[in-house]
PDB file of C-alpha atoms in Angstrom:
ATOM      1  CA  MET X1335       6.623 -75.750 -17.980  1.00 46.00           C
ATOM      2  CA  PHE X1336       4.912 -72.633 -19.583  1.00 47.00           C
ATOM      3  CA  HIS X1337       1.800 -71.480 -18.064  1.00 48.00           C
ATOM      4  CA  SER X1338      -0.396 -68.810 -19.780  1.00 47.00           C
ATOM      5  CA  ASP X1339      -2.246 -66.136 -17.912  1.00 45.00           C
ATOM      6  CA  LYS X1340      -5.483 -68.057 -18.535  1.00 50.00           C
ATOM      7  CA  ALA X1341      -3.890 -70.883 -16.325  1.00 50.00           C
ATOM      8  CA  GLU X1342      -3.548 -68.352 -13.570  1.00 55.00           C
ATOM      9  CA  PRO X1343      -7.041 -66.890 -13.114  1.00 58.00           C
ATOM     10  CA  GLY X1344      -6.322 -65.434  -9.596  1.00 62.00           C
ATOM     11  CA  PHE X1345      -4.303 -62.612  -8.143  1.00 59.00           C
ATOM     12  CA  VAL X1346      -1.002 -63.651  -9.567  1.00 62.00           C
ATOM     13  CA  GLY X1347      -2.526 -63.809 -13.233  1.00 64.00           C
ATOM     14  CA  ARG X1348      -3.967 -60.288 -12.824  1.00 65.00           C
ATOM     15  CA  ILE X1349      -0.542 -58.878 -11.776  1.00 63.00           C
ATOM     16  CA  ARG X1350       1.213 -60.597 -14.749  1.00 66.00           C
ATOM     17  CA  ARG X1351      -1.277 -59.057 -17.281  1.00 67.00           C
ATOM     18  CA  MET X1352      -0.943 -55.675 -15.753  1.00 61.00           C
ATOM     19  CA  ARG X1353       2.887 -55.923 -16.020  1.00 64.00           C
ATOM     20  CA  GLN X1354       2.606 -56.804 -19.704  1.00 64.00           C
ATOM     21  CA  THR X1355       0.071 -53.838 -20.352  1.00 63.00           C
ATOM     22  CA  HIS X1356       2.218 -51.261 -18.476  1.00 58.00           C
ATOM     23  CA  GLU X1357       5.569 -52.569 -19.601  1.00 64.00           C
ATOM     24  CA  GLY X1358       8.309 -49.926 -19.181  1.00 60.00           C
ATOM     25  CA  GLN X1359       6.395 -47.886 -16.551  1.00 60.00           C
ATOM     26  CA  PRO X1360       7.346 -47.807 -12.894  1.00 58.00           C
ATOM     27  CA  VAL X1361       5.247 -50.225 -10.724  1.00 56.00           C
ATOM     28  CA  ALA X1362       4.488 -47.509  -8.199  1.00 55.00           C
ATOM     29  CA  GLU X1363       2.672 -45.607 -10.953  1.00 52.00           C
ATOM     30  CA  TRP X1364       0.400 -48.236 -12.555  1.00 52.00           C
ATOM     31  CA  CYS X1365      -0.404 -49.853  -9.224  1.00 57.00           C
ATOM     32  CA  SER X1366      -1.493 -46.391  -7.746  1.00 55.00           C
ATOM     33  CA  SER X1367      -5.012 -44.725  -7.911  1.00 59.00           C
ATOM     34  CA  PRO X1368      -5.749 -42.466 -10.988  1.00 58.00           C
ATOM     35  CA  ASN X1369      -5.378 -39.396  -9.000  1.00 57.00           C
ATOM     36  CA  ALA X1370      -1.960 -40.646  -7.490  1.00 59.00           C
ATOM     37  CA  MET X1371      -0.774 -41.492 -11.127  1.00 60.00           C
ATOM     38  CA  ARG X1372      -1.675 -38.031 -12.352  1.00 59.00           C
ATOM     39  CA  LEU X1373       0.145 -36.423  -9.337  1.00 56.00           C
ATOM     40  CA  ASN X1374       3.284 -38.684 -10.018  1.00 60.00           C
ATOM     41  CA  LYS X1375       3.418 -37.375 -13.812  1.00 60.00           C
ATOM     42  CA  LEU X1376       3.266 -33.815 -12.719  1.00 57.00           C
ATOM     43  CA  LEU X1377       6.150 -34.266 -10.090  1.00 56.00           C
ATOM     44  CA  ARG X1378       8.273 -35.822 -12.754  1.00 59.00           C
ATOM     45  CA  MET X1379       9.803 -32.616 -13.925  1.00 52.00           C
ATOM     46  CA  SER X1380      12.605 -33.255 -16.397  1.00 52.00           C
ATOM     47  CA  ARG X1381      15.869 -31.161 -16.652  1.00 51.00           C
ATOM     48  CA  ARG X1382      14.613 -29.843 -19.980  1.00 53.00           C
ATOM     49  CA  ASP X1383      11.333 -28.407 -18.346  1.00 59.00           C
ATOM     50  CA  VAL X1384      13.416 -26.706 -15.644  1.00 54.00           C
ATOM     51  CA  LEU X1385      15.783 -25.126 -18.255  1.00 57.00           C
ATOM     52  CA  LEU X1386      12.794 -23.897 -20.437  1.00 59.00           C
ATOM     53  CA  GLY X1387      11.023 -22.608 -17.326  1.00 57.00           C
ATOM     54  CA  GLY X1388      14.142 -20.575 -16.342  1.00 56.00           C
ATOM     55  CA  ILE X1389      14.428 -19.180 -19.846  1.00 56.00           C
ATOM     56  CA  GLY X1390      10.901 -18.115 -19.698  1.00 54.00           C
ATOM     57  CA  LEU X1391      11.187 -16.413 -16.353  1.00 49.00           C
ATOM     58  CA  SER X1392      14.305 -14.692 -17.718  1.00 52.00           C
ATOM     59  CA  VAL X1393      12.613 -13.304 -20.772  1.00 48.00           C
ATOM     60  CA  ALA X1394       9.566 -12.263 -18.716  1.00 48.00           C
ATOM     61  CA  GLY X1395      11.875 -10.292 -16.411  1.00 51.00           C
ATOM     62  CA  THR X1396      13.667  -8.634 -19.306  1.00 49.00           C
ATOM     63  CA  THR X1397      10.305  -7.572 -20.954  1.00 45.00           C
ATOM     64  CA  GLY X1398       8.992  -6.375 -17.569  1.00 48.00           C
ATOM     65  CA  ALA X1399      12.286  -4.169 -17.133  1.00 46.00           C
ATOM     66  CA  ALA X1400      11.752  -2.706 -20.631  1.00 44.00           C
ATOM     67  CA  LEU X1401       8.208  -1.940 -20.011  1.00 41.00           C
ATOM     68  CA  ALA X1402       9.154  -0.227 -16.777  1.00 44.00           C
ATOM     69  CA  ASN X1403      11.553   1.850 -18.573  1.00 48.00           C
ATOM     70  CA  THR X1404       8.880   3.109 -20.858  1.00 50.00           C
ATOM     71  CA  ALA X1405       6.208   3.763 -18.046  1.00 56.00           C
ATOM     72  CA  PRO X1406       5.347   7.324 -17.208  1.00 63.00           C
ATOM     73  CA  ALA X1407       7.428   8.609 -14.278  1.00 63.00           C
ATOM     74  CA  THR X1408       5.998   9.666 -10.997  1.00 70.00           C
ATOM     75  CA  PRO X1409       5.596  13.483 -11.051  1.00 72.00           C
ATOM     76  CA  ASN X1410       7.009  15.576  -8.277  1.00 86.00           C
ATOM     77  CA  THR X1411       4.862  17.516  -5.906  1.00 90.00           C
ATOM     78  CA  GLU X1412       5.291  21.130  -7.377  1.00 94.00           C
ATOM     79  CA  ASP X1413       4.428  19.889 -10.926  1.00 95.00           C
ATOM     80  CA  LEU X1414       1.370  17.987  -9.880  1.00 96.00           C
ATOM     81  CA  SER X1415       0.120  20.910  -7.739  1.00 96.00           C
ATOM     82  CA  ARG X1416       0.287  23.008 -10.835  1.00 97.00           C
ATOM     83  CA  PHE X1417      -1.673  20.535 -12.871  1.00 97.00           C
ATOM     84  CA  MET X1418      -4.298  20.109 -10.333  1.00 97.00           C
ATOM     85  CA  GLN X1419      -4.696  24.049 -10.221  1.00 97.00           C
ATOM     86  CA  ILE X1420      -5.134  24.116 -13.925  1.00 97.00           C
ATOM     87  CA  SER X1421      -7.355  21.116 -13.905  1.00 97.00           C
ATOM     88  CA  GLN X1422      -9.573  22.746 -11.298  1.00 97.00           C
ATOM     89  CA  ARG X1423     -10.053  25.836 -13.219  1.00 97.00           C
ATOM     90  CA  LEU X1424     -10.732  24.161 -16.558  1.00 97.00           C
ATOM     91  CA  THR X1425     -13.355  21.823 -15.047  1.00 96.00           C
ATOM     92  CA  ASP X1426     -14.812  24.579 -12.685  1.00 95.00           C
ATOM     93  CA  ARG X1427     -14.437  22.377  -9.747  1.00 95.00           C
ATOM     94  CA  ASP X1428     -13.100  23.114  -6.282  1.00 94.00           C
ATOM     95  CA  THR X1429     -11.823  19.543  -5.674  1.00 95.00           C
ATOM     96  CA  LEU X1430     -10.639  16.786  -7.901  1.00 96.00           C
ATOM     97  CA  ASN X1431      -9.163  13.249  -7.081  1.00 96.00           C
ATOM     98  CA  PRO X1432      -5.265  13.790  -6.566  1.00 95.00           C
ATOM     99  CA  GLN X1433      -4.555  10.168  -7.441  1.00 95.00           C
ATOM    100  CA  ILE X1434      -6.328  10.296 -10.731  1.00 96.00           C
ATOM    101  CA  GLY X1435      -4.721  13.668 -11.413  1.00 96.00           C
ATOM    102  CA  ALA X1436      -1.219  12.279 -10.896  1.00 96.00           C
ATOM    103  CA  ALA X1437      -1.996   9.387 -13.331  1.00 95.00           C
ATOM    104  CA  LEU X1438      -3.359  11.800 -15.842  1.00 96.00           C
ATOM    105  CA  TYR X1439      -0.552  14.114 -15.588  1.00 96.00           C
ATOM    106  CA  ALA X1440       2.099  11.449 -15.836  1.00 95.00           C
ATOM    107  CA  ASN X1441       0.602  10.110 -19.078  1.00 95.00           C
ATOM    108  CA  ILE X1442       0.008  13.552 -20.654  1.00 96.00           C
ATOM    109  CA  VAL X1443       3.569  14.506 -19.979  1.00 95.00           C
ATOM    110  CA  HIS X1444       4.892  11.107 -21.244  1.00 92.00           C
ATOM    111  CA  ALA X1445       2.924  11.469 -24.516  1.00 90.00           C
ATOM    112  CA  ASN X1446       4.602  14.670 -25.754  1.00 90.00           C
ATOM    113  CA  ALA X1447       7.991  16.137 -24.886  1.00 89.00           C
ATOM    114  CA  ASP X1448       6.623  19.731 -24.916  1.00 93.00           C
ATOM    115  CA  ARG X1449       3.578  19.274 -22.664  1.00 95.00           C
ATOM    116  CA  GLN X1450       5.502  20.227 -19.541  1.00 95.00           C
ATOM    117  CA  ASP X1451       6.418  23.646 -20.993  1.00 96.00           C
ATOM    118  CA  LYS X1452       2.762  24.101 -22.168  1.00 96.00           C
ATOM    119  CA  LEU X1453       1.379  23.207 -18.689  1.00 97.00           C
ATOM    120  CA  ASN X1454       3.849  25.812 -17.050  1.00 96.00           C
ATOM    121  CA  ALA X1455       2.604  28.413 -19.542  1.00 97.00           C
ATOM    122  CA  LEU X1456      -1.067  27.593 -18.536  1.00 97.00           C
ATOM    123  CA  HIS X1457      -0.133  27.816 -14.918  1.00 97.00           C
ATOM    124  CA  THR X1458       1.686  31.246 -15.434  1.00 97.00           C
ATOM    125  CA  LEU X1459      -1.397  32.534 -17.338  1.00 97.00           C
ATOM    126  CA  LEU X1460      -3.750  31.351 -14.669  1.00 96.00           C
ATOM    127  CA  GLU X1461      -1.655  32.999 -11.887  1.00 96.00           C
ATOM    128  CA  ARG X1462      -1.359  36.233 -13.646  1.00 95.00           C
ATOM    129  CA  GLU X1463      -4.887  36.724 -14.695  1.00 94.00           C
ATOM    130  CA  LYS X1464      -6.833  35.056 -11.836  1.00 91.00           C
ATOM    131  CA  PHE X1465      -9.619  33.716 -13.978  1.00 95.00           C
ATOM    132  CA  THR X1466     -12.867  32.869 -12.327  1.00 93.00           C
ATOM    133  CA  THR X1467     -14.365  30.558 -15.083  1.00 94.00           C
ATOM    134  CA  ALA X1468     -13.026  27.691 -17.383  1.00 95.00           C
ATOM    135  CA  SER X1469     -14.466  29.396 -20.397  1.00 94.00           C
ATOM    136  CA  ALA X1470     -12.480  32.775 -19.700  1.00 95.00           C
ATOM    137  CA  PHE X1471      -9.254  30.648 -19.014  1.00 96.00           C
ATOM    138  CA  ALA X1472      -9.526  28.485 -22.064  1.00 96.00           C
ATOM    139  CA  HIS X1473     -10.373  31.496 -24.481  1.00 95.00           C
ATOM    140  CA  ALA X1474      -7.451  33.543 -23.049  1.00 96.00           C
ATOM    141  CA  ALA X1475      -4.955  30.631 -23.271  1.00 96.00           C
ATOM    142  CA  GLU X1476      -5.758  29.990 -26.828  1.00 96.00           C
ATOM    143  CA  LYS X1477      -5.515  33.605 -27.740  1.00 95.00           C
ATOM    144  CA  SER X1478      -2.090  33.822 -26.070  1.00 96.00           C
ATOM    145  CA  ASP X1479      -0.723  30.776 -27.851  1.00 96.00           C
ATOM    146  CA  PRO X1480      -3.012  28.671 -30.256  1.00 95.00           C
ATOM    147  CA  LYS X1481      -0.993  25.509 -29.426  1.00 94.00           C
ATOM    148  CA  LEU X1482      -2.164  25.616 -25.854  1.00 96.00           C
ATOM    149  CA  LYS X1483      -5.398  24.372 -27.070  1.00 95.00           C
ATOM    150  CA  ASP X1484      -4.135  20.958 -27.645  1.00 94.00           C
ATOM    151  CA  VAL X1485      -2.907  20.393 -24.089  1.00 96.00           C
ATOM    152  CA  ILE X1486      -6.382  21.807 -22.796  1.00 96.00           C
ATOM    153  CA  HIS X1487      -8.100  19.094 -24.934  1.00 95.00           C
ATOM    154  CA  GLU X1488      -5.810  16.556 -23.340  1.00 96.00           C
ATOM    155  CA  ILE X1489      -6.521  17.620 -19.829  1.00 97.00           C
ATOM    156  CA  LEU X1490     -10.259  17.739 -20.293  1.00 96.00           C
ATOM    157  CA  THR X1491     -10.236  14.450 -22.181  1.00 94.00           C
ATOM    158  CA  GLY X1492      -8.183  12.983 -19.285  1.00 96.00           C
ATOM    159  CA  TRP X1493     -10.640  14.171 -16.515  1.00 97.00           C
ATOM    160  CA  TYR X1494     -13.886  13.640 -18.508  1.00 95.00           C
ATOM    161  CA  ARG X1495     -13.255  10.471 -20.368  1.00 93.00           C
ATOM    162  CA  GLY X1496     -10.407   8.973 -18.363  1.00 94.00           C
ATOM    163  CA  ILE X1497      -7.975   8.596 -21.310  1.00 93.00           C
ATOM    164  CA  ALA X1498      -4.563   9.956 -21.499  1.00 94.00           C
ATOM    165  CA  ASP X1499      -1.767   8.968 -24.010  1.00 93.00           C
ATOM    166  CA  GLY X1500      -4.105   6.750 -25.575  1.00 90.00           C
ATOM    167  CA  LYS X1501      -4.548   4.653 -22.390  1.00 91.00           C
ATOM    168  CA  VAL X1502      -7.615   4.278 -20.002  1.00 92.00           C
ATOM    169  CA  VAL X1503      -6.377   5.772 -16.834  1.00 93.00           C
ATOM    170  CA  VAL X1504      -9.919   5.592 -14.926  1.00 92.00           C
ATOM    171  CA  TYR X1505     -13.279   4.541 -15.959  1.00 89.00           C
ATOM    172  CA  ARG X1506     -16.157   4.832 -13.429  1.00 86.00           C
ATOM    173  CA  SER X1507     -14.662   7.926 -11.880  1.00 90.00           C
ATOM    174  CA  ALA X1508     -14.379   9.894 -15.146  1.00 93.00           C
ATOM    175  CA  LEU X1509     -16.279  13.123 -14.893  1.00 93.00           C
ATOM    176  CA  MET X1510     -18.487  12.319 -17.781  1.00 90.00           C
ATOM    177  CA  PHE X1511     -20.335   9.844 -15.648  1.00 87.00           C
ATOM    178  CA  ASP X1512     -20.463  12.264 -12.663  1.00 85.00           C
ATOM    179  CA  ILE X1513     -22.325  14.712 -14.725  1.00 80.00           C
ATOM    180  CA  THR X1514     -25.074  12.286 -15.600  1.00 80.00           C
ATOM    181  CA  LYS X1515     -25.045   9.996 -12.616  1.00 78.00           C
ATOM    182  CA  ASP X1516     -28.629  10.966 -11.778  1.00 76.00           C
ATOM    183  CA  ALA X1517     -29.846   9.587 -15.072  1.00 74.00           C
ATOM    184  CA  VAL X1518     -27.241   7.454 -16.834  1.00 72.00           C
ATOM    185  CA  TYR X1519     -24.989   4.804 -15.358  1.00 69.00           C
ATOM    186  CA  PRO X1520     -21.463   3.779 -16.705  1.00 72.00           C
ATOM    187  CA  LYS X1521     -21.507   1.052 -19.172  1.00 68.00           C
ATOM    188  CA  THR X1522     -21.342  -2.662 -17.634  1.00 65.00           C
ATOM    189  CA  TYR X1523     -22.746  -1.155 -14.407  1.00 61.00           C
ATOM    190  CA  ALA X1524     -26.446  -1.346 -13.346  1.00 63.00           C
ATOM    191  CA  THR X1525     -26.660   0.273  -9.988  1.00 63.00           C
ATOM    192  CA  GLY X1526     -30.392   0.955 -10.297  1.00 68.00           C
ATOM    193  CA  GLY X1527     -33.328  -1.284  -9.338  1.00 72.00           C
ATOM    194  CA  PRO X1528     -35.085  -3.747 -11.694  1.00 75.00           C
ATOM    195  CA  PHE X1529     -36.183  -2.322 -14.997  1.00 76.00           C
ATOM    196  CA  TYR X1530     -34.599   1.255 -13.989  1.00 72.00           C
ATOM    197  CA  TRP X1531     -34.124   1.932 -17.689  1.00 73.00           C
ATOM    198  CA  THR X1532     -37.974   1.960 -18.257  1.00 82.00           C
ATOM    199  CA  SER X1533     -38.373   5.122 -16.142  1.00 82.00           C
ATOM    200  CA  LYS X1534     -38.328   8.460 -17.777  1.00 82.00           C
ATOM    201  CA  PRO X1535     -35.046  10.267 -17.135  1.00 76.00           C
ATOM    202  CA  PRO X1536     -35.092  13.628 -15.427  1.00 78.00           C
ATOM    203  CA  GLU X1537     -35.142  16.715 -17.523  1.00 82.00           C
ATOM    204  CA  VAL X1538     -31.756  18.278 -18.301  1.00 77.00           C
ATOM    205  CA  ALA X1539     -31.582  22.077 -18.997  1.00 82.00           C
ATOM    206  CA  ARG X1540     -30.213  23.085 -22.525  1.00 83.00           C
ATOM    207  CA  PRO X1541     -26.704  24.305 -22.280  1.00 78.00           C
ATOM    208  CA  LYS X1542     -26.198  28.010 -22.732  1.00 82.00           C
ATOM    209  CA  GLY X1543     -23.239  30.078 -23.921  1.00 81.00           C
ATOM    210  CA  HIS X1544     -20.732  29.784 -26.527  1.00 82.00           C
ATOM    211  CA  PRO X1545     -17.571  27.510 -26.974  1.00 85.00           C
ATOM    212  CA  ALA X1546     -14.423  28.871 -25.417  1.00 86.00           C
ATOM    213  CA  LEU X1547     -12.084  27.299 -27.861  1.00 89.00           C
ATOM    214  CA  SER X1548     -12.143  27.307 -31.663  1.00 89.00           C
ATOM    215  CA  ALA X1549     -13.605  24.374 -33.610  1.00 85.00           C
ATOM    216  CA  SER X1550     -11.249  21.368 -33.988  1.00 83.00           C
ATOM    217  CA  ALA X1551     -11.261  18.702 -36.616  1.00 78.00           C
ATOM    218  CA  LEU X1552     -13.851  15.856 -36.217  1.00 71.00           C
ATOM    219  CA  VAL X1553     -12.080  12.559 -35.091  1.00 74.00           C
ATOM    220  CA  ILE X1554     -14.027   9.307 -35.356  1.00 68.00           C
ATOM    221  CA  GLU X1555     -12.459   6.792 -32.952  1.00 66.00           C
ATOM    222  CA  PRO X1556     -12.731   3.110 -33.557  1.00 62.00           C
ATOM    223  CA  THR X1557     -15.152   1.254 -31.339  1.00 51.00           C
TER     224      THR X1557
END
């Protein structure tokens, strides 16, 4: 004799209606709590998911290897030492961060094939003449070879702006922020007290002297 669900109002009726609603699904799934149901679905990884995941990892590994092959190589100790000596003279500083210097050197040399020869020429000139100021060194370098001006610009851009080979190598430790650290903080940083920007900044002496290098074309970078 046929009995409808309405004739079974108790526990048996509820189970029968749940079986009809969740037809085709494992009993362990629709009888579980919502959290357990979600976990069961996550754990049921099909063979297709495994294969796709393996392919994705393979592609990522290949891409990573390709990027590693194009990354700047680690400089040797002698070349880096020469670059640091040149940098210290051009920035008129007795000390510079060697880790930043290594990153800047690697990117500058990686950007242009002839940069190592230009750096060697700058170091030879520096060792021969024993310049005492950045201005005198830069002026003599351009006079001896006008093409040296480009690498001098790259070195100074690297140290003061933190950019080499079109990449940001360092941000907050760039020398442009060190020069104005008593008045201006790097963007995205507010190391002063509340409303520090309302105070009048300290007076800065007007620069004196003349440019050591000849004028270059104005380049407006995108922002």
